[in-house]
Short mmCIF file of C-alpha atoms and ligand atoms in Angstrom, two decimals:
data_model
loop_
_atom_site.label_atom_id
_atom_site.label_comp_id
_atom_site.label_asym_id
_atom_site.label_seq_id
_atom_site.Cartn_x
_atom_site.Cartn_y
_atom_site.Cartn_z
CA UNK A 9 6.37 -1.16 25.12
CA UNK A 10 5.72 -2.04 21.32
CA UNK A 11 7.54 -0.51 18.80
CA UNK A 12 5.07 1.51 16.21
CA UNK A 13 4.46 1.29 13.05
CA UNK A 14 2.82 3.65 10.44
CA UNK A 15 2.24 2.75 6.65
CA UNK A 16 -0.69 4.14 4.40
CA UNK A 17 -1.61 3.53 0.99
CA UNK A 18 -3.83 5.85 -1.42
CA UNK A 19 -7.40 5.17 -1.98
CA UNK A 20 -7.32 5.06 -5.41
CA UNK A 21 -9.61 2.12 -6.07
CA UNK A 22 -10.47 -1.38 -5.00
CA UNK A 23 -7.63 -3.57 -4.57
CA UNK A 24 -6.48 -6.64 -6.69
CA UNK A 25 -4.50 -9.93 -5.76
CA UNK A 26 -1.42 -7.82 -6.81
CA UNK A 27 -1.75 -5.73 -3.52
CA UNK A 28 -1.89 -9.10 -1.51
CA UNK A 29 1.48 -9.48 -0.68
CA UNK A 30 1.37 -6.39 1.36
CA UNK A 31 -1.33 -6.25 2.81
CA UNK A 32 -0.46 -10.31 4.40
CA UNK A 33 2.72 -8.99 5.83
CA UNK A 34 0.68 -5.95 7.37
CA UNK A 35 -1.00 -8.51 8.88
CA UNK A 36 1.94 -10.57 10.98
CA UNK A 37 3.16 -6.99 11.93
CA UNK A 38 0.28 -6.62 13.71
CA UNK A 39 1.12 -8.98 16.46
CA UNK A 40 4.60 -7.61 16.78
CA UNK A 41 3.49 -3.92 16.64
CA UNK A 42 1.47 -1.17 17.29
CA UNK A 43 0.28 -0.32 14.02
CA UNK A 44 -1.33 2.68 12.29
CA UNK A 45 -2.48 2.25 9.02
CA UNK A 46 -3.75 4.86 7.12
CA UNK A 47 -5.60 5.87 4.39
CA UNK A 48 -3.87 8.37 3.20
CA UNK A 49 -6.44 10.77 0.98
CA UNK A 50 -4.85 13.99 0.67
CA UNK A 51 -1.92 12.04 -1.00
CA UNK A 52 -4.33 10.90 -3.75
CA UNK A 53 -5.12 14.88 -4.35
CA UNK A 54 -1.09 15.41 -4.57
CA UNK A 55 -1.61 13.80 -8.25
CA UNK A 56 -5.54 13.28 -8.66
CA UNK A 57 -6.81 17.01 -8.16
CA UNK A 58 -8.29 17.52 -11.37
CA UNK A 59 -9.91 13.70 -11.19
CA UNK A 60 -13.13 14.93 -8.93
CA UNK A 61 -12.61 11.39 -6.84
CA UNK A 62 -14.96 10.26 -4.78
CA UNK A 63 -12.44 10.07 -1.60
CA UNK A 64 -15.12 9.12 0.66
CA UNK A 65 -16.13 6.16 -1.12
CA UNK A 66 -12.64 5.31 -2.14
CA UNK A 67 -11.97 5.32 1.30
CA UNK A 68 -14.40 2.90 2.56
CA UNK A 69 -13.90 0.96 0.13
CA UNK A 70 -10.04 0.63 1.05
CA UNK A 71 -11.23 -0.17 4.50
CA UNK A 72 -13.40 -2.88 4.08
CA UNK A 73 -10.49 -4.90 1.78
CA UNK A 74 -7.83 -4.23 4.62
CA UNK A 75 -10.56 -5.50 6.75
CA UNK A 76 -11.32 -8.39 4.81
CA UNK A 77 -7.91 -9.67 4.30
CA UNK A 78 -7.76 -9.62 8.18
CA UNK A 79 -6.46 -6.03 9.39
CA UNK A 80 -7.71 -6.52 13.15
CA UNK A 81 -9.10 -3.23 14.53
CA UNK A 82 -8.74 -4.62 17.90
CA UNK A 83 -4.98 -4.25 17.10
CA UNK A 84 -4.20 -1.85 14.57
CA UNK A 85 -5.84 1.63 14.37
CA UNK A 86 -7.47 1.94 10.84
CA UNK A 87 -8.00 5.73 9.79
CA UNK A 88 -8.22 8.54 6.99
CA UNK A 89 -5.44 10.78 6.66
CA UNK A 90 -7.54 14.04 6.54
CA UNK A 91 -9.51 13.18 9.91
CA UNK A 92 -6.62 13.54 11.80
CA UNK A 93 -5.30 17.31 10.85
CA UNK A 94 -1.74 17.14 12.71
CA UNK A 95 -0.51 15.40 9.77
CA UNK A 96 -1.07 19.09 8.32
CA UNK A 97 0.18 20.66 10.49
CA UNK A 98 3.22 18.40 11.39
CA UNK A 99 3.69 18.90 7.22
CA UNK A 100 3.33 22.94 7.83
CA UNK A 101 5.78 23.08 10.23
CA UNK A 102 8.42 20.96 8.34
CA UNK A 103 8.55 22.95 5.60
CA UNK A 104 9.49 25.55 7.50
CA UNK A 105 13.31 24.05 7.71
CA UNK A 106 12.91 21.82 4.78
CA UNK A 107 15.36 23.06 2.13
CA UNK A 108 13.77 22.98 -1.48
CA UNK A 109 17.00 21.23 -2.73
CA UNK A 110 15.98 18.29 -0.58
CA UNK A 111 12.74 17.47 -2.13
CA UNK A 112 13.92 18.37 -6.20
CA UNK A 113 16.63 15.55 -5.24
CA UNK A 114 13.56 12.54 -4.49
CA UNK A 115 14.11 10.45 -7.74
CA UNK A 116 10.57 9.91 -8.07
CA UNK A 117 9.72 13.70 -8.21
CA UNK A 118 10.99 14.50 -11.98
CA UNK A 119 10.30 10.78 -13.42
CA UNK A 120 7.03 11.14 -12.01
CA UNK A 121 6.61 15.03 -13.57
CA UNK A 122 7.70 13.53 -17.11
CA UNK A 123 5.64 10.27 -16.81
CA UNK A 124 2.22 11.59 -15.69
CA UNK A 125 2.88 14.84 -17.33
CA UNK A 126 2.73 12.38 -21.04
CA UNK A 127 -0.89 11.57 -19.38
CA UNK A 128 -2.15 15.16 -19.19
CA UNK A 129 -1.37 16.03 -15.66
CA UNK A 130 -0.29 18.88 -14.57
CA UNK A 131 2.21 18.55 -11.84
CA UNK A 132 4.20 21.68 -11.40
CA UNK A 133 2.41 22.45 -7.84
CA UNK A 134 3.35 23.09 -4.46
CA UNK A 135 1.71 20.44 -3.41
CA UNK A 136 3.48 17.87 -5.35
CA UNK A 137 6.63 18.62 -4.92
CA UNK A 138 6.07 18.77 -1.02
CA UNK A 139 4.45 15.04 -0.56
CA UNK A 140 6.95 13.29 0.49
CA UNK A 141 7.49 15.65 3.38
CA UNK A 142 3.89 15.20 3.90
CA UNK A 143 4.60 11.18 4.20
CA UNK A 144 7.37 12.28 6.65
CA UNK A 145 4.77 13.79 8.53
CA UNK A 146 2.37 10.90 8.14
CA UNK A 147 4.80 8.39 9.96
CA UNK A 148 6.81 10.95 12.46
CA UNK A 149 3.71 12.24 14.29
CA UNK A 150 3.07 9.02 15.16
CA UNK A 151 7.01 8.22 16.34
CA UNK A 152 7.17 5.11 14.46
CA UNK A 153 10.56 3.57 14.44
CA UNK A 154 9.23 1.40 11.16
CA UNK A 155 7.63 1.59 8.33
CA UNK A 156 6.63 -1.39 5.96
CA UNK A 157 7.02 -0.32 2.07
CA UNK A 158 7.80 -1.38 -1.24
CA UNK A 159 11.58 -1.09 -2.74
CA UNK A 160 10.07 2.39 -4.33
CA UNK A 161 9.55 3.58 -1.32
CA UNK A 162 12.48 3.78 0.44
CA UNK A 163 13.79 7.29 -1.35
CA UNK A 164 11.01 8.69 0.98
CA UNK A 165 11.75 6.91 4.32
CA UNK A 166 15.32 8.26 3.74
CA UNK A 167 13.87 11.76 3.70
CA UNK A 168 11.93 11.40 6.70
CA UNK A 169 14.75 10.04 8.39
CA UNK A 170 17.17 13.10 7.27
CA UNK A 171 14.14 15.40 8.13
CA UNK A 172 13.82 13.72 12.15
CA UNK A 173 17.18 14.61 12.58
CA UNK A 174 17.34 17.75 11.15
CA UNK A 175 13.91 18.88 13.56
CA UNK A 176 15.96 16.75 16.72
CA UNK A 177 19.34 19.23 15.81
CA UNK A 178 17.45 22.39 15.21
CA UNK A 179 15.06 22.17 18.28
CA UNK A 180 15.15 19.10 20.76
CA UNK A 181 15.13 14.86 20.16
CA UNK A 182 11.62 14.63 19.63
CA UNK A 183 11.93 11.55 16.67
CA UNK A 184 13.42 8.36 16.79
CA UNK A 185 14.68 7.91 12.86
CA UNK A 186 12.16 5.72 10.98
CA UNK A 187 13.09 2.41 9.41
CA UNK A 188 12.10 1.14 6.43
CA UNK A 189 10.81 -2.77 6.67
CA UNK A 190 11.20 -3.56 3.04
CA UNK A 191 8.41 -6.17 1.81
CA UNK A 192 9.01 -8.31 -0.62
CA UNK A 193 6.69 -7.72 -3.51
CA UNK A 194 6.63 -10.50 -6.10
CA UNK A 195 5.90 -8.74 -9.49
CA UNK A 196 2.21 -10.57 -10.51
CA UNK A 197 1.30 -9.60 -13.99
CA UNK A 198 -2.18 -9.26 -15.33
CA UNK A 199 -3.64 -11.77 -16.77
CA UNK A 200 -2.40 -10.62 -20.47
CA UNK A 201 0.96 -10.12 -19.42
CA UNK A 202 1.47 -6.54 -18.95
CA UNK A 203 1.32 -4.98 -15.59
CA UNK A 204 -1.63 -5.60 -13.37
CA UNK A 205 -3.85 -3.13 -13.13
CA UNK A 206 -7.79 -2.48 -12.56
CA UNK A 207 -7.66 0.45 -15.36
CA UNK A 208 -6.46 -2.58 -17.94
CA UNK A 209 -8.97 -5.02 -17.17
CA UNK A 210 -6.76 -7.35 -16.50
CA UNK A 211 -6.68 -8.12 -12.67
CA UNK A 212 -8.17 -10.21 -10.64
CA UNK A 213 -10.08 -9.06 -7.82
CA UNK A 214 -9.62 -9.15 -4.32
CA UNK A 215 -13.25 -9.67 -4.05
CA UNK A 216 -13.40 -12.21 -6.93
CA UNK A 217 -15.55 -15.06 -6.58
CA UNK A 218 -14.92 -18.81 -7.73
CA UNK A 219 -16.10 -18.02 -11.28
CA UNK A 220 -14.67 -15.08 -12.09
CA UNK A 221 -11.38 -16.31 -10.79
CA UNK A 222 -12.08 -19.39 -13.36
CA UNK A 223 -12.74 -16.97 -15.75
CA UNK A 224 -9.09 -14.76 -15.27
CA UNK A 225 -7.27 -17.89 -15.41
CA UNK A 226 -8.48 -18.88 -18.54
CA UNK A 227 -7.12 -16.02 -20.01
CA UNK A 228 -3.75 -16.04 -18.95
CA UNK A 229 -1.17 -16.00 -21.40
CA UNK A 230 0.61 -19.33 -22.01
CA UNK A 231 3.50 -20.44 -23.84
CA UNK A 232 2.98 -20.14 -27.29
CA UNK A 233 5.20 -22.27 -29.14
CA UNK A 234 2.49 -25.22 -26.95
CA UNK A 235 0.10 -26.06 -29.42
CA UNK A 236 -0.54 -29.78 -28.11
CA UNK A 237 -0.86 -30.55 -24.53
CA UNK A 238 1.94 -33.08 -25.35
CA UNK A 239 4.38 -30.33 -26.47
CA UNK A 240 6.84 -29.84 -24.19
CA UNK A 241 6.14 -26.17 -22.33
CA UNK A 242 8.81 -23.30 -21.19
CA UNK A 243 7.25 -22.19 -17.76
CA UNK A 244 9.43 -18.86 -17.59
CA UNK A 245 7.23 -17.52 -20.35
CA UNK A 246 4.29 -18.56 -18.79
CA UNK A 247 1.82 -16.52 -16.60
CA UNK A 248 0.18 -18.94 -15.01
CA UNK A 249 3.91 -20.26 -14.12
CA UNK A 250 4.33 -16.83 -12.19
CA UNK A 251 1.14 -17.19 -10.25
CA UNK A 252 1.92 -20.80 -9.28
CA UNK A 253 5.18 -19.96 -7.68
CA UNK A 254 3.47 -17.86 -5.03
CA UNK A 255 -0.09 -19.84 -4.55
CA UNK A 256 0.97 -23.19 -5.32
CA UNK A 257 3.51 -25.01 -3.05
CA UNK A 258 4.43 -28.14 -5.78
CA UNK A 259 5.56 -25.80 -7.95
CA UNK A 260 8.27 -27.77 -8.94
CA UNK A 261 6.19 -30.86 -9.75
CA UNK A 262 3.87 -28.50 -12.12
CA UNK A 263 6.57 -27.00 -14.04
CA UNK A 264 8.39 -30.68 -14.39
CA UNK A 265 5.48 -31.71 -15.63
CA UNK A 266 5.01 -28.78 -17.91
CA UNK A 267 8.43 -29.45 -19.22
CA UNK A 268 7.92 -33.01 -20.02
CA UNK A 269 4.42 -32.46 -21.57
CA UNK A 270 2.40 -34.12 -18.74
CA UNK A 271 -0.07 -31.97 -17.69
CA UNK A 272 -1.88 -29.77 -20.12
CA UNK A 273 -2.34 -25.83 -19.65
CA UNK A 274 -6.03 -26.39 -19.06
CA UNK A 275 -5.42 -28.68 -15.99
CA UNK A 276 -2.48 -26.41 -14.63
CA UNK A 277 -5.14 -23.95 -15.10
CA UNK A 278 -8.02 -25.09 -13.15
CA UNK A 279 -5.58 -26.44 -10.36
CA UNK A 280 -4.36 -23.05 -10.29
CA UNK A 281 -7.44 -21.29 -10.23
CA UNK A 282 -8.33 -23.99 -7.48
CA UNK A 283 -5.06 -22.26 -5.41
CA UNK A 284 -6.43 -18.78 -5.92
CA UNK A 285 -9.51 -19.89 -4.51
CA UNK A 286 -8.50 -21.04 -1.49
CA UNK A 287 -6.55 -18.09 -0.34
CA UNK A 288 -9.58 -15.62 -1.25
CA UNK A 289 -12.52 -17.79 -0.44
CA UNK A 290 -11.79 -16.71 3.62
CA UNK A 291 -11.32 -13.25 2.84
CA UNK A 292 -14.43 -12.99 1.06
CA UNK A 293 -16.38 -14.69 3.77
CA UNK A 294 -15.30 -12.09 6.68
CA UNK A 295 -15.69 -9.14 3.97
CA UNK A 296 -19.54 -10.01 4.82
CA UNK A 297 -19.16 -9.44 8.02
CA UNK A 298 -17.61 -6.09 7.89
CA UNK A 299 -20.24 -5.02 5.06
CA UNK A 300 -22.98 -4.82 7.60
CA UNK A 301 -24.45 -1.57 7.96
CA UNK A 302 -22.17 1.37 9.86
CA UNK A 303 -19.09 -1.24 10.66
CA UNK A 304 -16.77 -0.07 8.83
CA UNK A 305 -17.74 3.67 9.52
CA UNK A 306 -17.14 2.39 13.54
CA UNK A 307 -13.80 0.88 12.38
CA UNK A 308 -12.94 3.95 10.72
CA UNK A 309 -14.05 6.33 14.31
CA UNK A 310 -12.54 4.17 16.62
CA UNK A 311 -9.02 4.49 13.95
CA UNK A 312 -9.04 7.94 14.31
CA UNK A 313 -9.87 8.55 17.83
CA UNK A 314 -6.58 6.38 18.99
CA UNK A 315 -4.58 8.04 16.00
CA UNK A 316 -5.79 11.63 16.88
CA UNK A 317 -4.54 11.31 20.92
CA UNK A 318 -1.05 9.79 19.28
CA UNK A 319 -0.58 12.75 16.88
CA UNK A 320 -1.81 15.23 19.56
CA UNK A 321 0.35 14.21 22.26
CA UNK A 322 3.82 14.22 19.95
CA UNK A 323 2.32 17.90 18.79
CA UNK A 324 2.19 19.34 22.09
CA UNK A 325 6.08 18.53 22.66
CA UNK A 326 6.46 19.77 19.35
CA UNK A 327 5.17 22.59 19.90
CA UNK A 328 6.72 23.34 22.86
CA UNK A 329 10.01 22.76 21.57
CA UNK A 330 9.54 25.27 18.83
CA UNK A 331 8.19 27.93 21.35
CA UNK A 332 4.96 27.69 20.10
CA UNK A 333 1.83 28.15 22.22
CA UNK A 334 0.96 24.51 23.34
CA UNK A 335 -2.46 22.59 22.98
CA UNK A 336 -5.52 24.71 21.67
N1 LIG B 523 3.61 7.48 -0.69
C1 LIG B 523 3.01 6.18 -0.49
C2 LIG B 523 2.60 5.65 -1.86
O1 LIG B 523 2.39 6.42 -2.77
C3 LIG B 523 1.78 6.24 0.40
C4 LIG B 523 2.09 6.79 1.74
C5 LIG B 523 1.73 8.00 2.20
C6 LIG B 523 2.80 6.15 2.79
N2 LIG B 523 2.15 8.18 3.49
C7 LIG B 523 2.81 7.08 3.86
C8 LIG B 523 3.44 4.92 2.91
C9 LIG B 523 3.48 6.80 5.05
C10 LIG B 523 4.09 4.65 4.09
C11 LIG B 523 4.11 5.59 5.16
O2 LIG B 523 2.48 4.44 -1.99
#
């Protein structure tokens, strides 16, 4: 039998070229795996409660880019957090045994306090400081033995890890201890430099097309000290140098030739934008295909249906082993 998988990421908003990287490797693990992949809306209310999102939308929209950068529903079940309500109560039942210390301790939980705290928010709530036992819940009611993440995420897979044993010592050896498969996320910047991000105008689009990925390029910060195309250049100050290292494969010509002042930063622009094109241009075309009418709605049923009887079968044993009544 496969070995599962369960990762999830927020609906927050449509997703950028920044986000590629993991969603690709989702993509390979899909042949080696059984994957759940979730869209995981009650975490966005663990921060975004005051926001009034539109989760539904959010959600969709979250689908249909998985789905265009080639999640394969014939392999992976695609779902939303909230239609499959064991999560909650898989959450409920942790926190019976889950001691308060453990979840003050998760280095993101103060940093996170202080940091979104400076942007108005509120997050002194019970709901807060319980997420990541709710993302322990996410990935143990499914019994995945591995969970692809990001570096910052691994504070959280140790938690779920410490909280399947404690529930396999306290009752019976109902989890296998989850793993975390640690992507490798290159750090793209925006196109000005700073961080990437939709809220800075300064991404480019998953769903870009050919001219407004011209467009980004063009802006991209360049070495400044190049004022003629003859001037030598210093690629590691370069953003377009960043973005070549992970869509162009003669790097090491380009920034030779950058060096020696042989190609200008218009032409390494429009040869990069040429790159970016390419890898999108196929992602854009099936995105069609999953926009017609009620697809990604079926996508979405079909997710949940296959995630619901996984979650339902691992809470009848847990049930049982907590001497609770069994299945409603
Ligand atoms: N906490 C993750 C984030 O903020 C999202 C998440 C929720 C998740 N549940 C999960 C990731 C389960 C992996 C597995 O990015």
């Amino acid at each position: 039998m496969k070995r599962r998988i369960l990762s999830g990421m927020r609906p927050t908003g449509s997703l950028h070229i920044g986000h590629l990287s993991v969603l690709q490797n989702w993509v390979v693990l899909q042949d080696e795996y059984e994957c759940y992949f979730s869209i995981v809306d009650w975490h966005a209310l663990t921060t975004g409660y005051e926001d009034k999102l539109d989760l539904k939308a959010l959600s969709k929209e979250i689908a249909l880019d998985w789905l265009s950068v080639g999640i394969d529903p014939q392999k992976s079940a695609v779902f939303i957090q909230s239609q499959v309500k064991e999560h909650a109560e898989l959450h409920l039942l942790f926190s019976m045994f889950t001691p308060m210390s453990w979840l003050e301790r998760v280095p993101t939980y103060k940093d996170q306090i202080q940091q979104l705290g400076e942007d108005g928010k509120d997050l002194h709530t019970y709901g807060f400081l319980g997420y990541p036992l709710l993302q322990a819940a996410d990935i143990l009611v499914y019994k995945a033995s591995a969970v692809p993440v990001g570096e910052d995420q691994v504070p959280h897979i140790e938690l779920s890890r410490e909280i399947a044993r404690r529930f396999n010592y306290l009752y019976s050896g109902v989890f296998p201890e989850p793993q975390a498969l640690i992507g490798k996320v290159p750090l793209l910047p925006g196109v000005d430099g700073r961080k990437m991000s939709k809220s800075y105008n300064n991404a480019i689009s998953l769903t870009a097309s050919t001219d407004e990925i011209g467009f980004r390029v063009k802006q991209m910060i360049t070495d400044p000290q190049r004022i003629r195309k003859d001037d030598p250049g210093h690629p590691e100050v370069c953003v377009v140098s960043k973005f070549h290292k992970i869509y162009s494969p003669d790097i090491d010509r380009i920034e030779r030739d950058c060096k020696a002042g042989k190609i200008g930063c218009v032409a390494c622009k429009k040869y990069l934008a040429e790159n970016i094109d390419k890898v999108l241009a196929p992602y854009r075309e099936r995105r069609k295909l999953w926009q017609e009418e009620g697809k990604v709605e079926s996508v979405l049923q079909e997710g949940t249906e296959k995630a619901r009887a996984t979650a339902s079968d691992t809470m009848n044993e847990v049930r049982k082993v907590m001497g609770l009544y069994g299945s409603r």
